[in-house]
mmCIF file of C-alpha atoms and ligand atoms in Angstrom:
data_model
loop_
_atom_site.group_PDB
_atom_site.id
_atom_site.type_symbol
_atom_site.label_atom_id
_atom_site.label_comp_id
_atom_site.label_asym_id
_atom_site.label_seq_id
_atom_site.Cartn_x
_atom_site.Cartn_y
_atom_site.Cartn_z
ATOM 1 C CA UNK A 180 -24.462 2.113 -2.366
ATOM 2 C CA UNK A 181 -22.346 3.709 -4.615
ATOM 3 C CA UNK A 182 -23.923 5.958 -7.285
ATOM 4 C CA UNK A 183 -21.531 4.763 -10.155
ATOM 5 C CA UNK A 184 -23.814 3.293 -12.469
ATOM 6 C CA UNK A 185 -21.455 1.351 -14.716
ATOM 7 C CA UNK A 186 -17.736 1.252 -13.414
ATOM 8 C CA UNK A 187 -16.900 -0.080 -16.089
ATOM 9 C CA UNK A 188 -17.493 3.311 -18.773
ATOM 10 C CA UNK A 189 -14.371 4.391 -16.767
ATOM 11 C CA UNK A 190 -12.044 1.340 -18.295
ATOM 12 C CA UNK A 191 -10.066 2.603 -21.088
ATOM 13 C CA UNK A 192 -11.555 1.357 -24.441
ATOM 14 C CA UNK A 193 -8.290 -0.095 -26.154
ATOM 15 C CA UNK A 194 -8.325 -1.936 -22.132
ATOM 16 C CA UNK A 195 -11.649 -3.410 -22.585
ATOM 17 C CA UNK A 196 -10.685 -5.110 -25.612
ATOM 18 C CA UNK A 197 -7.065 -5.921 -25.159
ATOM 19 C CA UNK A 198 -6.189 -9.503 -25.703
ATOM 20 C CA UNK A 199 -4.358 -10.356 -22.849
ATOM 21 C CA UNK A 200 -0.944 -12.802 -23.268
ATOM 22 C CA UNK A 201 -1.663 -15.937 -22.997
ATOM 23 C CA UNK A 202 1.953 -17.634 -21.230
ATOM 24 C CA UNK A 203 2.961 -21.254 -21.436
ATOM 25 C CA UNK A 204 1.983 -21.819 -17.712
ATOM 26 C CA UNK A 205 -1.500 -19.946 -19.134
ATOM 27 C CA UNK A 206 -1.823 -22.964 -21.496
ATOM 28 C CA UNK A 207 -0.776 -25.694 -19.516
ATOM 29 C CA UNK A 208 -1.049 -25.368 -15.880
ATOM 30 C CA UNK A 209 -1.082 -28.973 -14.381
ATOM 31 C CA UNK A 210 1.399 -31.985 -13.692
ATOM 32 C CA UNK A 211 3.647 -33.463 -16.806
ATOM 33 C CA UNK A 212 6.564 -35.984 -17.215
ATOM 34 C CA UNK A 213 7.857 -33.669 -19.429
ATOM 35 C CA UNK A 214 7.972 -30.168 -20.120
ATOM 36 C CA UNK A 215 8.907 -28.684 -23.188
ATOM 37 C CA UNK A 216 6.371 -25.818 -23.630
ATOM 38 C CA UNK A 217 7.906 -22.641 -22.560
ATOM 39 C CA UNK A 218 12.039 -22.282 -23.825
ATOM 40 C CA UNK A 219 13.583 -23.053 -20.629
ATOM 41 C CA UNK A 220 16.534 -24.817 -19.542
ATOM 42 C CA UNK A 221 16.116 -28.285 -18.742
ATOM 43 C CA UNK A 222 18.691 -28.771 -16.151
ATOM 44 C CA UNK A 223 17.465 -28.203 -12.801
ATOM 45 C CA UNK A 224 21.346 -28.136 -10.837
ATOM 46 C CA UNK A 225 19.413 -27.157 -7.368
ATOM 47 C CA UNK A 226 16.317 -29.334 -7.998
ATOM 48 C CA UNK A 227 14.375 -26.276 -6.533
ATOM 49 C CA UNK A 228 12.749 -25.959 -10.109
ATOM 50 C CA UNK A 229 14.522 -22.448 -10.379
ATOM 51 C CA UNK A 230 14.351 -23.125 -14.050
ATOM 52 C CA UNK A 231 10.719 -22.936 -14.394
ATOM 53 C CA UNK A 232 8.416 -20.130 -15.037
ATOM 54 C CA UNK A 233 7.009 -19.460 -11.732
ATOM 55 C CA UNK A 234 2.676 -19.553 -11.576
ATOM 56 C CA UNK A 235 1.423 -16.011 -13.749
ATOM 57 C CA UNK A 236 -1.581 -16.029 -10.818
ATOM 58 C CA UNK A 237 0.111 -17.115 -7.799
ATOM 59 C CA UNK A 238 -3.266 -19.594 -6.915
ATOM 60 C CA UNK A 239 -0.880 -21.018 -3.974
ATOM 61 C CA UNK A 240 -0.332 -17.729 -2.360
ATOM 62 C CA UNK A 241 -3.668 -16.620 -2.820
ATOM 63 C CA UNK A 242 -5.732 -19.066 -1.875
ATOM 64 C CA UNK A 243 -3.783 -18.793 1.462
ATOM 65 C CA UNK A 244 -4.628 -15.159 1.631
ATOM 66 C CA UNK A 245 -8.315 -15.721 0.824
ATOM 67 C CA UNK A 246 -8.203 -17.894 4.144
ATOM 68 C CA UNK A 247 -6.605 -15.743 6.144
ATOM 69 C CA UNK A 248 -8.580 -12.153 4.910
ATOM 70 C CA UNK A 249 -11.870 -13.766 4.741
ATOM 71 C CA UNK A 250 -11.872 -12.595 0.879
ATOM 72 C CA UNK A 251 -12.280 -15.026 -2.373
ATOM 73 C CA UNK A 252 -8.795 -15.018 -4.074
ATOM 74 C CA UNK A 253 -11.031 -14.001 -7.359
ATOM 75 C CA UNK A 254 -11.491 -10.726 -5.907
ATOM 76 C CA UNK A 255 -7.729 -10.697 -5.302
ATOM 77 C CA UNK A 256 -4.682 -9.366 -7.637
ATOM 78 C CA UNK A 257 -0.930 -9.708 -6.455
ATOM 79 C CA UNK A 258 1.476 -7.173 -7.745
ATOM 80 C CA UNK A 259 5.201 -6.795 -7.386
ATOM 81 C CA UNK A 260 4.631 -4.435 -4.680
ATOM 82 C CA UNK A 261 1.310 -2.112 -4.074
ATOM 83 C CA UNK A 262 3.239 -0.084 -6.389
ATOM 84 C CA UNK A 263 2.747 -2.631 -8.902
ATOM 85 C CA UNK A 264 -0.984 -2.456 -8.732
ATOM 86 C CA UNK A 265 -0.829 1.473 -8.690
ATOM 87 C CA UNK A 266 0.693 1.797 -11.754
ATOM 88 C CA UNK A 267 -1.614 -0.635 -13.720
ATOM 89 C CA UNK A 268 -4.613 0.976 -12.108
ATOM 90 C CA UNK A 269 -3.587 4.275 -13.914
ATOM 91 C CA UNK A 270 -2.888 2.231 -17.048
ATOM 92 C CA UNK A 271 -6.480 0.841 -16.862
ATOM 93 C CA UNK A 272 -8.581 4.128 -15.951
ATOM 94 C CA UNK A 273 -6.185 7.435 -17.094
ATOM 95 C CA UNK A 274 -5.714 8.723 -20.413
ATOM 96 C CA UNK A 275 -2.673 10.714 -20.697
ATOM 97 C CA UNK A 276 -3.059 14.577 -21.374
ATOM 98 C CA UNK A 277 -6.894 14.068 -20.515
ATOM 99 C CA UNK A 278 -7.701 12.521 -17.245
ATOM 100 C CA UNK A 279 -7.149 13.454 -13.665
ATOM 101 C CA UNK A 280 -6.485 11.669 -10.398
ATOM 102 C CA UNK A 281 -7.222 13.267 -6.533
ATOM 103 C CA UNK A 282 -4.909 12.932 -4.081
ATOM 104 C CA UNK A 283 -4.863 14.475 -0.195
ATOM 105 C CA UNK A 284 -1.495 15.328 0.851
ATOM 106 C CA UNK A 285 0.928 14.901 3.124
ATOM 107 C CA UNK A 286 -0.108 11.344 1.622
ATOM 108 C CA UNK A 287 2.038 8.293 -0.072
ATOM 109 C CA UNK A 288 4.576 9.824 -2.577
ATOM 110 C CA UNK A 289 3.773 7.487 -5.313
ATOM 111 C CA UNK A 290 0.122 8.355 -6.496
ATOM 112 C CA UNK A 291 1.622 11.747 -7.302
ATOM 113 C CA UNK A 292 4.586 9.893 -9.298
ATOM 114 C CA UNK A 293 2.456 7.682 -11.140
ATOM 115 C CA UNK A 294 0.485 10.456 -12.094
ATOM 116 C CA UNK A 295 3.283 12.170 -13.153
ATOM 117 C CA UNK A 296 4.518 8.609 -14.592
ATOM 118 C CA UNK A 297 1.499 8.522 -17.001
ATOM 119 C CA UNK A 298 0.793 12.425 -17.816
ATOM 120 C CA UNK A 299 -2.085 12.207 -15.832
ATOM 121 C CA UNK A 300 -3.145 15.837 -13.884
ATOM 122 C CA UNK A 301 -3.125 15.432 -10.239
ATOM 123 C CA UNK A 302 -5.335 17.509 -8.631
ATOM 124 C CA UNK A 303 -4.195 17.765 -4.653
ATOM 125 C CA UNK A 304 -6.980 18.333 -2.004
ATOM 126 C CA UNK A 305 -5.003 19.130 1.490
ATOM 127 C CA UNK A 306 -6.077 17.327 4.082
ATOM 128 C CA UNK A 307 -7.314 19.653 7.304
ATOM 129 C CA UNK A 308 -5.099 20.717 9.597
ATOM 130 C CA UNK A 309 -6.217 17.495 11.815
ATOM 131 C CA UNK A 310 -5.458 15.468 9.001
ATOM 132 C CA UNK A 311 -8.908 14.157 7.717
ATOM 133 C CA UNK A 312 -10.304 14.345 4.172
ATOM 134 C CA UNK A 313 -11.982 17.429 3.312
ATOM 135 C CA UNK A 314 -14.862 15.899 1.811
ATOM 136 C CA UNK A 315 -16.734 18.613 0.204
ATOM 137 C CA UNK A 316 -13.583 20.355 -1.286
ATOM 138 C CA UNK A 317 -12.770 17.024 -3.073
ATOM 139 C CA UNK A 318 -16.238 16.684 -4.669
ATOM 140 C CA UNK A 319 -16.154 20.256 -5.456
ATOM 141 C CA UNK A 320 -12.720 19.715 -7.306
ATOM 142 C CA UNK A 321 -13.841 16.616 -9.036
ATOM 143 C CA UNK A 322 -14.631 16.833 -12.650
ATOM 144 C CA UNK A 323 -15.776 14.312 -15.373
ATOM 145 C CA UNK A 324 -11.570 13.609 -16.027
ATOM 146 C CA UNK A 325 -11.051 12.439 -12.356
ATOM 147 C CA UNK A 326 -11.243 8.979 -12.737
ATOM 148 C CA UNK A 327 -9.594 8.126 -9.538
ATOM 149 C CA UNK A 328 -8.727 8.786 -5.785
ATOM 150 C CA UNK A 329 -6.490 8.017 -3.420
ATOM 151 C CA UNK A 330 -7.301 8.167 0.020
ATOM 152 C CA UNK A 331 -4.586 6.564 2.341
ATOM 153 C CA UNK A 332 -5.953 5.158 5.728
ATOM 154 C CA UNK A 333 -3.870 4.878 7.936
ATOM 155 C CA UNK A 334 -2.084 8.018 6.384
ATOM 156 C CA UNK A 335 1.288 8.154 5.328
ATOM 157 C CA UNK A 336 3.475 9.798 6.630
ATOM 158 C CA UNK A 337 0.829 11.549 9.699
ATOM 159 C CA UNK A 338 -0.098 8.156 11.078
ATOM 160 C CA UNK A 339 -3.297 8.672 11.565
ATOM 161 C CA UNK A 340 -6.863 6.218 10.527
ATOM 162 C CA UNK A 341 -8.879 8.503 8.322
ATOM 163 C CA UNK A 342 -13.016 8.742 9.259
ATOM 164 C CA UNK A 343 -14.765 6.171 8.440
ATOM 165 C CA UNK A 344 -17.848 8.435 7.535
ATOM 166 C CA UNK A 345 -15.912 10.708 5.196
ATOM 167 C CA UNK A 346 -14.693 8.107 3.303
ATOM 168 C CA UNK A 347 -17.975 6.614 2.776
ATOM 169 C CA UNK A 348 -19.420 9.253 1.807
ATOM 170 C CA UNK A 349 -16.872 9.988 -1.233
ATOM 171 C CA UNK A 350 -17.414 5.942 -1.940
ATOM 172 C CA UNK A 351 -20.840 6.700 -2.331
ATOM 173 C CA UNK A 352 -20.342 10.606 -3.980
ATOM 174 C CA UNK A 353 -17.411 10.219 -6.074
ATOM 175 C CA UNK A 354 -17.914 9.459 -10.171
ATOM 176 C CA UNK A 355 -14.745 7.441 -10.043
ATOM 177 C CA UNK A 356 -12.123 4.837 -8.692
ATOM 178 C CA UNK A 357 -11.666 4.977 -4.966
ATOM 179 C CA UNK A 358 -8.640 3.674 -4.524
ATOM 180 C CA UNK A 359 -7.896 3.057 -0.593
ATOM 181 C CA UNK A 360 -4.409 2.522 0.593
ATOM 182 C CA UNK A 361 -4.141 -0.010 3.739
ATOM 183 C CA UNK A 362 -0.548 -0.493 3.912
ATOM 184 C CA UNK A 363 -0.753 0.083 7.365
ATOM 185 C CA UNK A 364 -4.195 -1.765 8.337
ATOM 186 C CA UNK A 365 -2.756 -4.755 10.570
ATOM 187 C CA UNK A 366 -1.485 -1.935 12.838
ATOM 188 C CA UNK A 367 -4.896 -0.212 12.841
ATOM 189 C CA UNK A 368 -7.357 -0.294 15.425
ATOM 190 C CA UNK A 369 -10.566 0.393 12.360
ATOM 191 C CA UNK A 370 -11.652 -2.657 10.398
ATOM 192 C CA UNK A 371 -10.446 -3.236 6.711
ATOM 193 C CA UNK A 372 -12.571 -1.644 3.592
ATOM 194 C CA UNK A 373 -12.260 -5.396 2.085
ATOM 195 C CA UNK A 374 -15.285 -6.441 3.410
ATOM 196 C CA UNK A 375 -17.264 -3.905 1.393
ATOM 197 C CA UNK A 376 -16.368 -4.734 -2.116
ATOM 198 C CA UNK A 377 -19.876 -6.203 -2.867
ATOM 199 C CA UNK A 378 -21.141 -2.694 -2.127
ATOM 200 C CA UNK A 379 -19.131 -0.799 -3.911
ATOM 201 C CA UNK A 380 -18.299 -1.795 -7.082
ATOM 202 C CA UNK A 381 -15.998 1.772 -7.753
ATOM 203 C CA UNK A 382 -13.981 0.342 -4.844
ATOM 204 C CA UNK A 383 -9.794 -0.793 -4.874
ATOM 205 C CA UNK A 384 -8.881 -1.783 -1.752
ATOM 206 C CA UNK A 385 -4.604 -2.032 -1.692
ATOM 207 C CA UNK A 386 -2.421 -3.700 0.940
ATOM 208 C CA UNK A 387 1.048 -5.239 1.297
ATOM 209 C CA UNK A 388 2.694 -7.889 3.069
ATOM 210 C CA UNK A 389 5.775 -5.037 2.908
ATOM 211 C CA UNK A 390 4.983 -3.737 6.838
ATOM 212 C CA UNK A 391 3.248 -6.105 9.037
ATOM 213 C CA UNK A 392 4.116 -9.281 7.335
ATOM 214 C CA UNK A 393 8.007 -8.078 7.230
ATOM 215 C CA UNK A 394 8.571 -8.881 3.671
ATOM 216 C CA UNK A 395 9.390 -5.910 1.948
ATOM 217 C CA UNK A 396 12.126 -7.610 0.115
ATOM 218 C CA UNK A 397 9.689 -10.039 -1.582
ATOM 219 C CA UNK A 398 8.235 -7.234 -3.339
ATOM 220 C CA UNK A 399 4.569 -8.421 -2.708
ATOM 221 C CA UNK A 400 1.126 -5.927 -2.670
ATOM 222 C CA UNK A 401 -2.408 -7.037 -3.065
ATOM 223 C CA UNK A 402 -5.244 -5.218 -4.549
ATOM 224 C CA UNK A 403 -8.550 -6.058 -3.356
ATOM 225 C CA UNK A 404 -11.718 -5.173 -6.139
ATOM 226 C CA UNK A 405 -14.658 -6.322 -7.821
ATOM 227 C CA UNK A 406 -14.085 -9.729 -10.002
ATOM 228 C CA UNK A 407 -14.127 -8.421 -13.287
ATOM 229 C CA UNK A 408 -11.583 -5.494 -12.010
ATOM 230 C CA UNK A 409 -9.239 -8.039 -10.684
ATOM 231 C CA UNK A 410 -9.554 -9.847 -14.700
ATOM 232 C CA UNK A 411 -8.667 -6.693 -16.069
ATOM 233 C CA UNK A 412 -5.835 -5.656 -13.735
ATOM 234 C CA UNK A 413 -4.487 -10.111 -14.468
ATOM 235 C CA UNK A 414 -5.038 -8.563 -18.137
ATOM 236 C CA UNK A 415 -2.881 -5.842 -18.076
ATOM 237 C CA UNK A 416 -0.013 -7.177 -16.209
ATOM 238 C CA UNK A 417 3.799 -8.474 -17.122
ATOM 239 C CA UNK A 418 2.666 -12.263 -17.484
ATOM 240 C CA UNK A 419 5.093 -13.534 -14.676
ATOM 241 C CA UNK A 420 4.832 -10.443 -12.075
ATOM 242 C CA UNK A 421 5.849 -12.449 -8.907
ATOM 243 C CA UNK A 422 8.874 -14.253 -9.105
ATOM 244 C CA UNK A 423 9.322 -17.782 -7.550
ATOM 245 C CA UNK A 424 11.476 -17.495 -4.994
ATOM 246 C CA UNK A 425 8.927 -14.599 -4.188
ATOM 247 C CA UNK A 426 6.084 -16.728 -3.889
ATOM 248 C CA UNK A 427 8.116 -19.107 -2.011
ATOM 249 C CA UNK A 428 9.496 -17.065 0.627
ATOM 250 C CA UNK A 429 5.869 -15.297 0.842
ATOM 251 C CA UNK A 430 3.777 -18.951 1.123
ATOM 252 C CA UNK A 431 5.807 -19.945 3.847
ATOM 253 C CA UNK A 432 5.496 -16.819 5.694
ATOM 254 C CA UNK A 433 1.876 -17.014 5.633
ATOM 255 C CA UNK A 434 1.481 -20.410 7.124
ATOM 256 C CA UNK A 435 3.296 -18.565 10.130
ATOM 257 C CA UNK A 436 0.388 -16.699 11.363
ATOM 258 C CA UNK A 437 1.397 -16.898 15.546
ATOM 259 C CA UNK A 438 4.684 -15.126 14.999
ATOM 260 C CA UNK A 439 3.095 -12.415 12.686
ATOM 261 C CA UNK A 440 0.539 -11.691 15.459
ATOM 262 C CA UNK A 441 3.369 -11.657 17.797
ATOM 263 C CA UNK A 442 5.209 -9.322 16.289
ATOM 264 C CA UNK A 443 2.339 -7.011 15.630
ATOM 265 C CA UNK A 444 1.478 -7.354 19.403
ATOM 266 C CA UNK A 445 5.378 -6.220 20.559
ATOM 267 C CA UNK A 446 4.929 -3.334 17.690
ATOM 268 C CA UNK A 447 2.074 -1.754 19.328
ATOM 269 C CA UNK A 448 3.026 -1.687 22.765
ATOM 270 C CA UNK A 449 6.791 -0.292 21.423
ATOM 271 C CA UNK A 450 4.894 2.107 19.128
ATOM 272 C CA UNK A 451 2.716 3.149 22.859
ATOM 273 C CA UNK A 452 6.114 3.159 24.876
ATOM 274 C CA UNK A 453 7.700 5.092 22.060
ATOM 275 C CA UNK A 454 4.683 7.760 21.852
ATOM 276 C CA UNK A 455 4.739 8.443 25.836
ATOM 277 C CA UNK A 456 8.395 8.802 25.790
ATOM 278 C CA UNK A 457 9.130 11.092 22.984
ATOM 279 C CA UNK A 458 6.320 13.541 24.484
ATOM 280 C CA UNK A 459 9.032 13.458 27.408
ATOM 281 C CA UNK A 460 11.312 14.899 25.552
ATOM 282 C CA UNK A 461 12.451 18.541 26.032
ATOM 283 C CA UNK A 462 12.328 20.453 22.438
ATOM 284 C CA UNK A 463 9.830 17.785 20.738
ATOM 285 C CA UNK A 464 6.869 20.415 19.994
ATOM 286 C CA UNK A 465 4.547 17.747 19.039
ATOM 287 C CA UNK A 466 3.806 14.036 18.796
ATOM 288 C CA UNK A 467 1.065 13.015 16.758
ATOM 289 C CA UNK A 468 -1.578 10.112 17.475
ATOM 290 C CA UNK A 469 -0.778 7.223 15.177
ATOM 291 C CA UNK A 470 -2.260 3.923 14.457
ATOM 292 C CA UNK A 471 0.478 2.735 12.050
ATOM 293 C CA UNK A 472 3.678 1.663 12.826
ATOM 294 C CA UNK A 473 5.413 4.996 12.863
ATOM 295 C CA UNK A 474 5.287 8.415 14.464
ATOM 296 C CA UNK A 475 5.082 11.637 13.177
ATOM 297 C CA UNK A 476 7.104 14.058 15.574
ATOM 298 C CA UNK A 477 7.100 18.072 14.990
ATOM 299 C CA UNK A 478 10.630 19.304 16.822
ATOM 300 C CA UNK A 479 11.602 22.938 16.646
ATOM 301 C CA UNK A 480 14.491 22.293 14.055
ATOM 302 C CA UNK A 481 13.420 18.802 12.185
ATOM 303 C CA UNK A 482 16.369 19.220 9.644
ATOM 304 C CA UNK A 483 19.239 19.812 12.118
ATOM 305 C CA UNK A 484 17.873 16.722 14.555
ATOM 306 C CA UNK A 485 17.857 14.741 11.653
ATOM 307 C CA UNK A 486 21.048 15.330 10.554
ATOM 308 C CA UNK A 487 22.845 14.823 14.037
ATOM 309 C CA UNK A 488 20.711 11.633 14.396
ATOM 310 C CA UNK A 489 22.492 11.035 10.968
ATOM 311 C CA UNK A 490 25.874 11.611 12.618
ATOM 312 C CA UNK A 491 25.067 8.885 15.442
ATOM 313 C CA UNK A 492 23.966 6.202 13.160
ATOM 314 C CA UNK A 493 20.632 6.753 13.420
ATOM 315 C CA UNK A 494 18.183 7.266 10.149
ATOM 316 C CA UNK A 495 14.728 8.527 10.144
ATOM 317 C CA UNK A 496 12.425 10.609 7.838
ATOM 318 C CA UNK A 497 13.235 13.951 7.187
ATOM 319 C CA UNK A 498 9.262 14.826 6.604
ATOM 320 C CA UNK A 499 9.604 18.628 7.038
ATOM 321 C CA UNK A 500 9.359 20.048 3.536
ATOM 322 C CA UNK A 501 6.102 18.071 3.016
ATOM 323 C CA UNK A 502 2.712 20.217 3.693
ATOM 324 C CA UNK A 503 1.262 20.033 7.310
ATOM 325 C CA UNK A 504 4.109 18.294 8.461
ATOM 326 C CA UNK A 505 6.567 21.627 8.782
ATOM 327 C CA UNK A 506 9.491 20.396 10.931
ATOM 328 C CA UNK A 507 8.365 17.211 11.279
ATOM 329 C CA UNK A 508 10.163 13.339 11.444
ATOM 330 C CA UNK A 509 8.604 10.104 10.816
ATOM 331 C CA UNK A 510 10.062 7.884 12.989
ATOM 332 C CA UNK A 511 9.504 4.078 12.326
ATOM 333 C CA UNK A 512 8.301 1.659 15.203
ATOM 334 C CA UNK A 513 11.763 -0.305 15.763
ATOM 335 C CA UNK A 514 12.763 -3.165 18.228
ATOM 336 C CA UNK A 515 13.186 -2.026 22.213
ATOM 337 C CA UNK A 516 16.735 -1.317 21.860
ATOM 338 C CA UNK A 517 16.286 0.451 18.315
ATOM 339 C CA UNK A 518 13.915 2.731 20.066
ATOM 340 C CA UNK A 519 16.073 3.627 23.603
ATOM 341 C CA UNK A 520 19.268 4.294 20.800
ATOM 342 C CA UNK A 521 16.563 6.591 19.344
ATOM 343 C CA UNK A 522 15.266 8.420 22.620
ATOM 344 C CA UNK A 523 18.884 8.700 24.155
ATOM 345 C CA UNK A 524 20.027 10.490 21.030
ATOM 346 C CA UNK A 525 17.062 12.839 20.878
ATOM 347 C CA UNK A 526 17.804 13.844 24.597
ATOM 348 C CA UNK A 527 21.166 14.516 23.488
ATOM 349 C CA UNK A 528 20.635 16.369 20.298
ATOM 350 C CA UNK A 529 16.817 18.480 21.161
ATOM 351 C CA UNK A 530 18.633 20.105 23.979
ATOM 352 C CA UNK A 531 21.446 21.537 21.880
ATOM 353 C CA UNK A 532 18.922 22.415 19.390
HETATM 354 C C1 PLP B 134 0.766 4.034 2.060
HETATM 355 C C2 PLP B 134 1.724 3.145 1.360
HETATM 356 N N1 PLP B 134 1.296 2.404 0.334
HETATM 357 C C3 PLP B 134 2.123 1.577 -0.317
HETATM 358 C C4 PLP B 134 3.445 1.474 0.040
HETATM 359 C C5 PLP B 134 4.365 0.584 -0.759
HETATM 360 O O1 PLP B 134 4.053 -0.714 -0.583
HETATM 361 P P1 PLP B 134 4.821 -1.839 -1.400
HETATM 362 O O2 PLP B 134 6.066 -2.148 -0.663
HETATM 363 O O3 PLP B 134 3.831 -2.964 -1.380
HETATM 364 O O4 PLP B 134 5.054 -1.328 -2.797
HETATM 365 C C6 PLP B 134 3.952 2.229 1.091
HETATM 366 C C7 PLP B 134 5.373 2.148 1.450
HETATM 367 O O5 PLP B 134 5.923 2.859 2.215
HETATM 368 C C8 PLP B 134 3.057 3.079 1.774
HETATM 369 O O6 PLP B 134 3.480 3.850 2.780
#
C-alpha cells in the first residue's frame, strides 16, 4: 500500500477550490429540436454537425476504452495528447519557484520541459548503466518539494520495461505523485500499472493511442488515476480539449480491435527480425534489448551514420548527446521494406565509417 496518507495535501490549494467552467454542452448534454445554447452557427453545410461543440468528456470514446482496458471510464481523463495530461498534472501538484519533480534520464524529453514550462526544479536521478531506476538514490534525493515522478516503462528512448519491483517499491516509498509513462505498453511483454489504481491512490498511470493505436495525428493520451484525481484533472482543463473530428476518427478506430492486434503482431516480429539483423551488422557496437517499438543502437560514429542515412532518405534519432546513450540511434520499428531500406543503408554507410 502506498504510505501517502492523504494525496490529496499535495493538490494545490487555489486547485482544490477552483470553480471549474461550466460549458454549454456542461449544461445541457442530451437530445433537442433546437439548439440555441452555446453561440454557434446554425448552418450545418456538411450535415456532419461540424458546427457543434464537440462532448467536453468524450463519454463515447471512453466508455469504449473502459471496455477494452478493463478500467471504469471515471478513473479515466483524455487529453490532447499524454502531453496534455502532463502539463495539467504539473498545474495541479507544482508550485512555481517552490516545488520539485524527479525524473531518470535518458527518459521522455517532455517531463523536463514541463518542468521547465512551469518553473518547477527538476531534480534528475540517472538511471544505471543497465538502465533501471536507482531506487535508493531517488528516495535519497527526494525532499518535501518533490511532488512528483516520472518513471517511463517501457523507457524512452533505451527501449527497455523498467522492474517491476523497483517501481513498487518507490509507489509504496515515495511522498508524492508517481506518474508512470506507458506510451509504449501494447508493445510490452509486462502487464499495465492500470490495474493497481485501487492500491495506490499516489498513482497516474499515462498512455496514448499515438503508437500502437497509429493515431498520432488525433492528438489523443489518456491518464489513468484515482476518481477524484481524474475530477480535478476534468477541472483544470480547456473545456473542449478533444476536438470532434478527433473523437470521431479515434471511436471508429477503437471498434477496430482485429487490425490493431494485427498490426501489433507484424510489429513485434519486424522489431525481432530488425534486432537480429542489425547485430549483423559490421561497425554496430551495440544493440540494446527493447520491448517497445524501437531500437536503441550504439555505432562507433552515431552522428556521421545519421547524417549519411540523412543523405539516402532515411531519418532516425540522432540519440547520442543524451546521457547513457553516447553514440547511440533510436531507430523506429517500420514496415518490412522500411526496415531492409534501413539495414542495406547501414551496410553501406558502418563500413565507411
Ligand atoms: C514516453 C512517451 N510518452 C508520451 C509521448 C507523447 O505521447 P502523445 O503523442 O500522446 O503526446 C511520447 C512520444 O514520443 C513518449 O515517448
Amino acid at each position: 500500500m502506498s504510505n501517502i496518507p492523504n494525496w490529496k495535501g499535495l493538490v494545490l490549494p487555489h486547485i482544490l477550490s477552483l470553480q471549474a467552467y461550466s460549458s454549454a454542452r456542461d449544461e445541457f448534454s442530451g437530445d433537442a429540436k433546437v439548439f440555441l445554447d452555446a453561440n454557434e452557427n446554425p448552418f450545418d453545410e456538411e450535415q456532419q454537425n461540424w458546427n457543434r461543440y464537440p462532448d467536453p468528456l468524450q463519454k463515447k470514446i471512453k466508455n469504449q476504452l473502459a471496455k477494452i482496458k478493463g478500467i471504469p471510464s471515471e478513473n479515466m481523463f483524455l487529453g490532447n495528447g499524454s502531453d496534455e495530461a502532463i502539463d495539467l498534472l504539473f498545474r495541479i501538484f507544482c508550485k512555481a519557484g517552490e516545488s520539485n519533480v524527479i525524473t531518470c534520464p535518458p527518459t521522455y524529453g517532455m517531463y523536463k520541459v514541463s518542468s521547465s514550462i512551469h518553473n518547477v526544479e527538476n531534480i534528475e536521478v540517472a538511471l544505471s548503466e543497465d538502465f533501471q531506476l536507482e531506487i535508493n538514490s531517488i528516495l535519497k534525493n527526494a525532499n518535501e518539494q518533490s511532488k512528483m515522478l516520472f518513471i517511463c516503462s517501457p523507457n524512452n528512448p533505451t527501449g527497455n520495461s523498467l522492474r517491476k519491483d523497483d517501481i513498487q517499491k518507490l509507489l509504496e516509498s515515495f511522498k508524492g505523485i508517481v506518474v508512470i509513462d506507458e506510451a509504449y505498453i501494447d508493445f510490452s511483454a509486462q502487464n499495465s500499472w492500470i490495474h493497481e489504481l485501487s492500491k495506490y491512490p499516489n498513482l497516474v498511470v499515462l498512455q496514448t493511442l499515438s503508437k500502437a493505436w497509429g493515431l498520432a495525428s488525433a492528438r489523443l493520451g489518456i491518464a489513468f488515476a484515482n476518481q477524484e484525481l481524474i475530477a480535478i484533472l476534468n477541472k483544470v482543463k480547456p473545456p473542449y480539449n478533444i476536438s470532434g473530428p478527433s473523437q470521431r476518427l479515434v471511436s471508429t478506430s477503437l471498434k477496430n480491435i482485429e487490425a490493431f492486434e494485427q498490426q501489433i503482431n507484424t510489429i513485434l516480429s519486424e522489431r525481432d527480425k530488425l534486432y537480429q539483423k542489425l547485430q549483423d551488422i559490421p561497425g554496430v557496437k551495440r544493440v540494446f534489448p527493447t520491448d517497445s517499438n524501437f531500437i536503441l543502437v550504439q555505432l562507433n560514429d552515431a552522428r556521421a551514420v545519421y547524417q549519411k542515412l540523412i543523405a539516402k532518405g532515411i531519418v532516425v534519432r540522432d540519440r547520442s548527446n543524451v546521457k547513457l546513450c553516447n553514440n547511440c540511434l533510436r531507430v523506429t520499428v517500420g514496415t518490412e521494406s522500411q526496415n531492409e531500406s534501413l539495414i542495406l543503408a547501414l551496410y553501406e554507410i558502418v563500413e565507411k565509417v
